[in-house]
Short mmCIF file of C-alpha atoms and ligand atoms in Angstrom, two decimals:
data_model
loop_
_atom_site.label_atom_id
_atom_site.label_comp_id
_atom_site.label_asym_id
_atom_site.label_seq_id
_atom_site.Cartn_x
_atom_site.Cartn_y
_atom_site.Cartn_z
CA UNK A 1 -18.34 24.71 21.63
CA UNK A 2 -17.91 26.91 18.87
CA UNK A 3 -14.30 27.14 19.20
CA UNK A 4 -14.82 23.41 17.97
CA UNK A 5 -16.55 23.72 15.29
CA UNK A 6 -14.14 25.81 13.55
CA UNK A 7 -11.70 24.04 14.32
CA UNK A 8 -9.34 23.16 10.92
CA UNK A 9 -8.81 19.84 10.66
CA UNK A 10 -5.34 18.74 10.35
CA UNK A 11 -4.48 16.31 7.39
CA UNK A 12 -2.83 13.05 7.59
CA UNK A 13 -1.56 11.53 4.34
CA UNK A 14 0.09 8.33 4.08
CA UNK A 15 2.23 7.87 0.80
CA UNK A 16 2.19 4.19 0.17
CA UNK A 17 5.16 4.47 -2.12
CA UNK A 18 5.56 1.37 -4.57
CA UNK A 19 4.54 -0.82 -1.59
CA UNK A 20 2.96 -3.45 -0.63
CA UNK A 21 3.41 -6.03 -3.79
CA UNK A 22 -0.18 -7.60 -3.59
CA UNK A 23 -3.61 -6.47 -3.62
CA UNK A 24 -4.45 -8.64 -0.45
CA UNK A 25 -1.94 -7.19 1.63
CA UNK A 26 -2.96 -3.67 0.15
CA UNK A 27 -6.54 -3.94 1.45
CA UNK A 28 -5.44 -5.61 4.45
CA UNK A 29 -3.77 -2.52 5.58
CA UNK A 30 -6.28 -0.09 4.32
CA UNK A 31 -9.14 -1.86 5.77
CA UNK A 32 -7.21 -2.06 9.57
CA UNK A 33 -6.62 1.68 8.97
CA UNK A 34 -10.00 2.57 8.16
CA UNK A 35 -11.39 0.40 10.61
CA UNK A 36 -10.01 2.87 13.41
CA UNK A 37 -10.93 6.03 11.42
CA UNK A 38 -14.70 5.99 11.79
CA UNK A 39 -14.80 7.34 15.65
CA UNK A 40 -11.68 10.50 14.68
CA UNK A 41 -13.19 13.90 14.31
CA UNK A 42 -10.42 16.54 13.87
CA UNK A 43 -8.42 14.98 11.20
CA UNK A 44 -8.90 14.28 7.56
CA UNK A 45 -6.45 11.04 6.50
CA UNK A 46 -5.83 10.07 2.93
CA UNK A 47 -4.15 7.15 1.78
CA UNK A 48 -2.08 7.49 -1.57
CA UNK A 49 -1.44 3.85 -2.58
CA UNK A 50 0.01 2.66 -6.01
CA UNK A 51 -2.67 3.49 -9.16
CA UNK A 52 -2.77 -0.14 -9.17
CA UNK A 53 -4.49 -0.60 -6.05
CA UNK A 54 -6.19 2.77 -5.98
CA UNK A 55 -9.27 1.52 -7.10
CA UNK A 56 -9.82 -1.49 -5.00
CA UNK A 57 -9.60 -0.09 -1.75
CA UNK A 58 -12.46 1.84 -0.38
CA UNK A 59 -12.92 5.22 0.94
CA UNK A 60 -15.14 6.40 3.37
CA UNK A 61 -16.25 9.68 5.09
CA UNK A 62 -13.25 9.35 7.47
CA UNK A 63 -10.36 8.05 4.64
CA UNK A 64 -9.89 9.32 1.39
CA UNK A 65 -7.70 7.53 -0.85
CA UNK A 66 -5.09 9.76 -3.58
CA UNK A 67 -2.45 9.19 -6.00
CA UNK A 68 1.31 9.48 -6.04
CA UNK A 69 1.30 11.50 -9.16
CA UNK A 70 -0.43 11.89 -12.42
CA UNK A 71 0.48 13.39 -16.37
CA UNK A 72 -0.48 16.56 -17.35
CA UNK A 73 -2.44 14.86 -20.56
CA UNK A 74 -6.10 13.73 -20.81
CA UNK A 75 -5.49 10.85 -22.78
CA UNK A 76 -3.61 9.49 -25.70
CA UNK A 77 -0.42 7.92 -26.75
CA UNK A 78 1.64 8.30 -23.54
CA UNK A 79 2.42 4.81 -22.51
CA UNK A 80 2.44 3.92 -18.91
CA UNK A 81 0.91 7.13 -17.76
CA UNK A 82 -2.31 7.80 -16.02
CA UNK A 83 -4.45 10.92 -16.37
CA UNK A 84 -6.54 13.11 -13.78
CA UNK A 85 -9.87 12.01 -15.04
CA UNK A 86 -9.13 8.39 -15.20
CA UNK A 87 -8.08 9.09 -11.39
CA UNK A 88 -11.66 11.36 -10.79
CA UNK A 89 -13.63 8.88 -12.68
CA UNK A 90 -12.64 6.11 -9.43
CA UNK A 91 -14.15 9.19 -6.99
CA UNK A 92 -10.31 9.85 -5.35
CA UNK A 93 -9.77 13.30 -4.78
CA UNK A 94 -6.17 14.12 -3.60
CA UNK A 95 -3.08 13.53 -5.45
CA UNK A 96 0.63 13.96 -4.88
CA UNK A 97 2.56 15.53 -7.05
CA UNK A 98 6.65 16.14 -7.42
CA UNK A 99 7.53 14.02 -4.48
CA UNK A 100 11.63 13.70 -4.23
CA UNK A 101 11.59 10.24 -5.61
CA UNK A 102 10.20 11.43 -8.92
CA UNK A 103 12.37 14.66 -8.77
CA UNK A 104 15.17 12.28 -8.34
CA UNK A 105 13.73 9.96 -11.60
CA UNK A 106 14.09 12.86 -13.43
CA UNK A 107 11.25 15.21 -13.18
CA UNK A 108 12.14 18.66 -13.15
CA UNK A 109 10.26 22.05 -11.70
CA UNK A 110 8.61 22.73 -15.04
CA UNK A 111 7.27 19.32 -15.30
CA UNK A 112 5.97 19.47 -11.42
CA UNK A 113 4.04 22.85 -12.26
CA UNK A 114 2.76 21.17 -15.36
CA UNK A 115 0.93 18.31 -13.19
CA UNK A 116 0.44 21.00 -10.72
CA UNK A 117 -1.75 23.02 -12.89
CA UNK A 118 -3.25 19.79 -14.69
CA UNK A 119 -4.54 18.14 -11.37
CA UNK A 120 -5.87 21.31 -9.84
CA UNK A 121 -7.48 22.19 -13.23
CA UNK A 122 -9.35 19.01 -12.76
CA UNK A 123 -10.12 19.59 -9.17
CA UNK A 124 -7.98 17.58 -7.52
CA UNK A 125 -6.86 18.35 -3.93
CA UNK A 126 -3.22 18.84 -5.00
CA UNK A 127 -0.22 18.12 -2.44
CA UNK A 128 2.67 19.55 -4.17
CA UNK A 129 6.27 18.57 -2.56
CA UNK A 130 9.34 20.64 -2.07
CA UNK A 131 12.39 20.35 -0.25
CA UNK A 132 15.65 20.81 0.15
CA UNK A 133 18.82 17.91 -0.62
CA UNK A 134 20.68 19.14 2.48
CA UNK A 135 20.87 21.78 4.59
CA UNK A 136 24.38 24.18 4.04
CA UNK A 137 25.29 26.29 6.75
CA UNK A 138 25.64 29.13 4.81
CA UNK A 139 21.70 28.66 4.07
CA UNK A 140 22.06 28.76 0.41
CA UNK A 141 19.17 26.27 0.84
CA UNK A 142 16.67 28.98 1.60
CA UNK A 143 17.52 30.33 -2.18
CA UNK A 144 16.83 26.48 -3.50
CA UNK A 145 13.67 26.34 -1.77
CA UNK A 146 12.54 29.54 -2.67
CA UNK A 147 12.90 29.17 -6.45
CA UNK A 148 11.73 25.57 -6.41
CA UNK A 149 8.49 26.76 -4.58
CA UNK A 150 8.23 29.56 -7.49
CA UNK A 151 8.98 27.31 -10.17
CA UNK A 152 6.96 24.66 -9.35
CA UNK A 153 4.14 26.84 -8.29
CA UNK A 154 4.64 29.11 -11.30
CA UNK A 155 1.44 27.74 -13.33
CA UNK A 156 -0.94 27.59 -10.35
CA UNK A 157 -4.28 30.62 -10.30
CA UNK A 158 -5.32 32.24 -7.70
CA UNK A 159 -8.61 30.94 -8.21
CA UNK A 160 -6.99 27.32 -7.50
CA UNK A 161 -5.15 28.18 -4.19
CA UNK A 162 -7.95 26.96 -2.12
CA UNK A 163 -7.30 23.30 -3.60
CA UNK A 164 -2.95 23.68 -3.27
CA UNK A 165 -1.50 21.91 -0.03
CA UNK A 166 2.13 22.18 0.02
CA UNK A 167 4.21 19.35 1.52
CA UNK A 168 7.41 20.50 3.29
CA UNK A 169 10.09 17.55 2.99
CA UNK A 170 13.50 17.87 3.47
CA UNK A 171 14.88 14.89 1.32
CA UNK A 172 17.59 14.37 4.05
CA UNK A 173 14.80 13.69 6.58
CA UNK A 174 12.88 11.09 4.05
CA UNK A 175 13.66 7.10 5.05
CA UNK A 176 16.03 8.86 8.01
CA UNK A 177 15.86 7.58 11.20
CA UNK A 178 15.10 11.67 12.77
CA UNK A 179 12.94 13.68 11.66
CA UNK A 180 13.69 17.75 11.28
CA UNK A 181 13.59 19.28 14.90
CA UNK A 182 9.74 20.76 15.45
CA UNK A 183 11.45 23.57 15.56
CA UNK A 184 13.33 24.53 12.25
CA UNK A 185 10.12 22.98 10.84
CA UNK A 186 7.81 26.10 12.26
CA UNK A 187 10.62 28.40 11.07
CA UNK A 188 10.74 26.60 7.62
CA UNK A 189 6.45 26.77 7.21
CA UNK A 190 6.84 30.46 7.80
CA UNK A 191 9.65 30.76 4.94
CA UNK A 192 7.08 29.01 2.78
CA UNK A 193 4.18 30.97 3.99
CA UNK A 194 5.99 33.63 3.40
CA UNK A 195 7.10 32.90 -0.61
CA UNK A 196 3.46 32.17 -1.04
CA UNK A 197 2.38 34.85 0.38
CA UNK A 198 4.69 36.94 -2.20
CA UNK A 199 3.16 34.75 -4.92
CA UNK A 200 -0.65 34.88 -4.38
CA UNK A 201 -1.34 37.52 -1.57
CA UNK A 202 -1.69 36.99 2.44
CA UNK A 203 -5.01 36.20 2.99
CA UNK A 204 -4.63 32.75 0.38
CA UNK A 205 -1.49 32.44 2.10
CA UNK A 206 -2.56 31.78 5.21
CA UNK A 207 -5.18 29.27 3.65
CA UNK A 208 -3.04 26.71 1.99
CA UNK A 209 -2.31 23.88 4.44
CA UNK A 210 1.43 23.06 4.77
CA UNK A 211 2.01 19.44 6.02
CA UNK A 212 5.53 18.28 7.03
CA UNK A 213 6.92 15.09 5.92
CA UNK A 214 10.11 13.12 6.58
CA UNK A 215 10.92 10.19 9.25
CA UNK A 216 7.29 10.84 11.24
CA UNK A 217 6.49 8.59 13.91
CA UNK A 218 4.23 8.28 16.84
CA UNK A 219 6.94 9.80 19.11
CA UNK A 220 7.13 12.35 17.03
CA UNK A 221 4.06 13.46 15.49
CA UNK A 222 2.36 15.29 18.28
CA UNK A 223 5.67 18.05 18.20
CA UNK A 224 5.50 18.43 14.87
CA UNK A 225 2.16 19.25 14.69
CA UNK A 226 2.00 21.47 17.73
CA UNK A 227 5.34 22.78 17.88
CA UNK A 228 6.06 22.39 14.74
CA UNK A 229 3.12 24.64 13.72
CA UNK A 230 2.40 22.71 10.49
CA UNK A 231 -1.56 22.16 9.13
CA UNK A 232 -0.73 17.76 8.99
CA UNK A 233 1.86 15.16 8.02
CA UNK A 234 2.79 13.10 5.00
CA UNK A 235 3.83 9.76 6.01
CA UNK A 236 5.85 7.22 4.39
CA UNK A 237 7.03 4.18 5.97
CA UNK A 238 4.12 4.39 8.95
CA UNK A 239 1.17 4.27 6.90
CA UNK A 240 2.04 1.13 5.64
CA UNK A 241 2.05 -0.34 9.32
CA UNK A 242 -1.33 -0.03 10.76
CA UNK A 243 -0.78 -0.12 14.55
CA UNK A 244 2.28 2.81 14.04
CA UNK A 245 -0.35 4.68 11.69
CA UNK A 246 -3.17 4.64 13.52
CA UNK A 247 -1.62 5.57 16.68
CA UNK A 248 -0.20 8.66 14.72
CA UNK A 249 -4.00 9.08 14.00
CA UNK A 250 -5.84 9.18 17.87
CA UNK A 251 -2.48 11.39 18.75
CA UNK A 252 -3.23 13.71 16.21
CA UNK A 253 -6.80 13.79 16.52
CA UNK A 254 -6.85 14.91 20.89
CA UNK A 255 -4.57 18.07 19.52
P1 PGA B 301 9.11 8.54 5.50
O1 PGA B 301 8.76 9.09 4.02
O2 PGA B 301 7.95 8.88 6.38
O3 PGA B 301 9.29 7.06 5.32
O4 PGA B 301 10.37 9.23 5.92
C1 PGA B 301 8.12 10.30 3.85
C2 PGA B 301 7.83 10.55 2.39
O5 PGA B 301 8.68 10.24 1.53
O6 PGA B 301 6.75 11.07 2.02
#
């Protein structure tokens, strides 16, 4: 019984992307989500939907809902952008910052640690995303990971460790049909756990949740997670279909 109870709950976020294109259909597949949330007890999902919609769907103790990114200003002339307390103001509490798609829009490391810092300044739950392009034999990837996990981390405090979740996503497994084998992901966590580790110390290390992310489906879920030996999953193109989501969700949740 106790065993149980301290049980860490594994965390399930589903990145919406810039999909769906209505607010109907947005709440449609929130509300089928959520509706199968209420009886799960060792998993925390999040849904990160446009800003757009962020505000119409509804969280409850079971789903959060989080954004897809934010700016590193309060307020002021920055057209088009949306800031962290405009985002705490609507009660969300996660947010996803330097996913690949906005790395490959433009934004660089320095920019990632600046919303890094920003977001977990205003105490957002912060899921900050690295990866690697592709994977060279020679494993000069390792060196590309390393310093984008510095660089991008470079601004975060100790103090704010206990709000950083890193998501693990090789880019060449995002919109793929395979995900990474369960096993190069375990070895890949530890590489990360490890460059943290070097960063902040071992004991807030060990604490900061790494999810894997890239082509996850209900076949695959459960290995990733177990094998895998990752804390959760971001999910892209399954948390926009309810029945494939939600079965990732009761898999998950009998770990
Ligand atoms: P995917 O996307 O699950 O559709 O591969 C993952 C992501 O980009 O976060």
């Amino acid at each position: 019984m106790a065993a149980k109870k301290t049980k860490k709950k594994k965390l399930i976020v589903g990145n919406w992307k810039m999909n769906p294109t209505s607010a109907t259909e947005a709440r449609r597949i929130f509300n089928a989500i959520k509706a199968r949330t209420r009886t799960l007890s060792s998993i925390i999902t999040v849904i990160c939907p446009p800003f757009v919609f962020a505000g119409i769907i509804k969280p409850s103790s079971k789903i959060e809902v989080g954004t897809q990114d934010i700016y590193f200003e309060e307020r002021g002339s920055y057209t088009g952008e949306v800031s962290v307390p405009m985002i705490t103001s609507l009660g969300l509490s996660y947010v996803i910052i330097g996913h690949s798609e906005r790395r490959k829009m433009g934004e660089t490391d320095e920019v990632v640690a600046r919303k890094a810092k920003t977001a977990l300044d205003g105490g957002l739950k912060t899921i900050v995303c690295v990866g690697e392009n592709t994977r060279d034999p020679q494993g000069d990837y390792l060196e590309f990971l390393k310093n984008q996990i510095k660089n991008s981390l470079i601004k975060v405090q100790k103090k704010d460790v206990a709000d950083l979740i890193i998501a693990y996503e090789p880019v060449w497994a995002i919109g793929a049909t395979e995900a990474m084998t369960p096993r190069d992901i375990h070895e890949t966590s530890i590489y990360i756990k490890k460059i943290i580790a070097d960063m902040f110390n071992a004991e807030e290390a060990f604490k900061v949740p790494i999810l894997y992310g890239g082509a996850v489906n209900f076949r695959n879920a459960r290995d990733i997670i177990t094998l895998g030996e990752v804390d959760g999953l971001l999910i892209g193109r399954e948390s926009l279909n309810p029945p494939g989501f939600i079965e990732i969700l009761k898999t998950i949740d009998l770990i």
